[in-house]
Amino acid sequence: MNTEELKNLLNDALSLEELLVKAEGANVEIIAVSEDFKEMSRVKRQQAVYGPLNPLIADGSIHAVSIKAYTPEDWARDKKLMMP
């Protein structure tokens, strides 16, 4: 599954304001930003993103997933810290 298909899958399943997906083979890195994450714990945020990916993980299409799930406020702060 390519990055565009993963983006479409996640955007269809979740209400995301911003989504960054990087896929190298069966390894995927995801940054998801949603206001819906505001009331969720860090674990619940990751579970929300994992949900739509579970069939792909089960069938081996995705082997390793790194998920960072942010509220818009958290993302604005962390994005600034990531910039050199």
C-alpha positions as a LaTeX table, in Angstrom:
\begin{tabular}{lrrr}
\hline
Residue & $x$ (\AA) & $y$ (\AA) & $z$ (\AA) \\
\hline
Met1 & 0.00 & 0.00 & 0.00 \\
Asn2 & 1.42 & 3.38 & $-0.98$ \\
Thr3 & 1.33 & 6.61 & 1.01 \\
Glu4 & $-1.63$ & 8.07 & $-0.89$ \\
Glu5 & $-3.73$ & 4.97 & $-0.20$ \\
Leu6 & $-2.77$ & 5.10 & 3.48 \\
Lys7 & $-3.64$ & 8.81 & 3.63 \\
Asn8 & $-7.02$ & 8.15 & 2.03 \\
Leu9 & $-7.72$ & 5.28 & 4.44 \\
Leu10 & $-6.89$ & 7.38 & 7.50 \\
Asn11 & $-8.65$ & 10.53 & 6.27 \\
Asp12 & $-11.80$ & 8.50 & 5.55 \\
Ala13 & $-11.76$ & 6.94 & 9.03 \\
Leu14 & $-10.68$ & 9.92 & 11.13 \\
Ser15 & $-11.37$ & 13.64 & 11.26 \\
Leu16 & $-7.82$ & 14.89 & 10.66 \\
Glu17 & $-6.63$ & 18.44 & 10.20 \\
Glu18 & $-3.19$ & 17.37 & 9.06 \\
Leu19 & $-1.70$ & 14.02 & 8.10 \\
Leu20 & 1.86 & 13.13 & 7.18 \\
Val21 & 2.65 & 9.59 & 6.05 \\
Lys22 & 6.04 & 8.18 & 5.16 \\
Ala23 & 6.19 & 4.58 & 3.95 \\
Glu24 & 9.29 & 2.56 & 3.14 \\
Gly25 & 8.24 & $-0.93$ & 2.20 \\
Ala26 & 6.20 & $-2.35$ & 5.08 \\
Asn27 & 7.44 & 0.30 & 7.55 \\
Val28 & 5.20 & 3.31 & 8.06 \\
Glu29 & 5.62 & 6.57 & 9.98 \\
Ile30 & 2.49 & 8.60 & 10.65 \\
Ile31 & 1.91 & 12.05 & 12.11 \\
Ala32 & $-1.79$ & 12.68 & 12.63 \\
Val33 & $-3.27$ & 15.96 & 13.88 \\
Ser34 & $-6.86$ & 16.21 & 15.07 \\
Glu35 & $-8.95$ & 18.28 & 17.44 \\
Asp36 & $-10.63$ & 14.97 & 18.36 \\
Phe37 & $-7.43$ & 13.91 & 20.14 \\
Lys38 & $-7.84$ & 16.70 & 22.70 \\
Glu39 & $-9.79$ & 14.61 & 25.22 \\
Met40 & $-7.85$ & 11.38 & 24.58 \\
Ser41 & $-4.84$ & 9.97 & 26.37 \\
Arg42 & $-1.70$ & 9.33 & 24.34 \\
Val43 & $-2.57$ & 5.62 & 24.17 \\
Lys44 & $-6.15$ & 6.28 & 23.01 \\
Arg45 & $-4.86$ & 8.61 & 20.29 \\
Gln46 & $-2.56$ & 5.89 & 18.95 \\
Gln47 & $-5.34$ & 3.31 & 19.17 \\
Ala48 & $-7.59$ & 5.59 & 17.12 \\
Val49 & $-4.96$ & 5.74 & 14.35 \\
Tyr50 & $-4.14$ & 2.01 & 14.58 \\
Gly51 & $-7.81$ & 1.05 & 14.17 \\
Pro52 & $-8.10$ & 1.61 & 10.41 \\
Leu53 & $-4.64$ & 0.07 & 9.89 \\
Asn54 & $-5.36$ & $-3.20$ & 11.73 \\
Pro55 & $-6.38$ & $-5.18$ & 8.61 \\
Leu56 & $-3.15$ & $-4.13$ & 6.87 \\
Ile57 & $-1.09$ & $-5.08$ & 9.90 \\
Ala58 & $-2.89$ & $-8.44$ & 10.15 \\
Asp59 & $-2.28$ & $-9.34$ & 6.50 \\
Gly60 & 1.37 & $-8.24$ & 6.64 \\
Ser61 & 1.04 & $-5.26$ & 4.29 \\
Ile62 & 2.34 & $-3.15$ & 7.16 \\
His63 & 5.00 & $-4.59$ & 9.42 \\
Ala64 & 6.09 & $-1.67$ & 11.61 \\
Val65 & 4.18 & 1.50 & 12.44 \\
Ser66 & 5.36 & 4.64 & 14.21 \\
Ile67 & 2.49 & 6.93 & 15.18 \\
Lys68 & 2.62 & 10.43 & 16.58 \\
Ala69 & $-0.86$ & 11.79 & 17.24 \\
Tyr70 & $-1.19$ & 15.46 & 18.14 \\
Thr71 & $-3.82$ & 18.04 & 18.92 \\
Pro72 & $-3.42$ & 21.13 & 16.69 \\
Glu73 & $-1.91$ & 23.04 & 19.62 \\
Asp74 & 0.60 & 20.29 & 20.43 \\
Trp75 & 1.54 & 19.97 & 16.75 \\
Ala76 & 2.11 & 23.72 & 16.37 \\
Arg77 & 4.47 & 23.65 & 19.36 \\
Asp78 & 6.34 & 20.45 & 18.40 \\
Lys79 & 6.63 & 21.44 & 14.74 \\
Lys80 & 8.53 & 24.56 & 15.80 \\
Leu81 & 10.88 & 22.46 & 17.93 \\
Met82 & 11.61 & 20.13 & 14.99 \\
Met83 & 12.70 & 22.97 & 12.71 \\
Pro84 & 16.44 & 23.80 & 12.77 \\
\hline
\end{tabular}
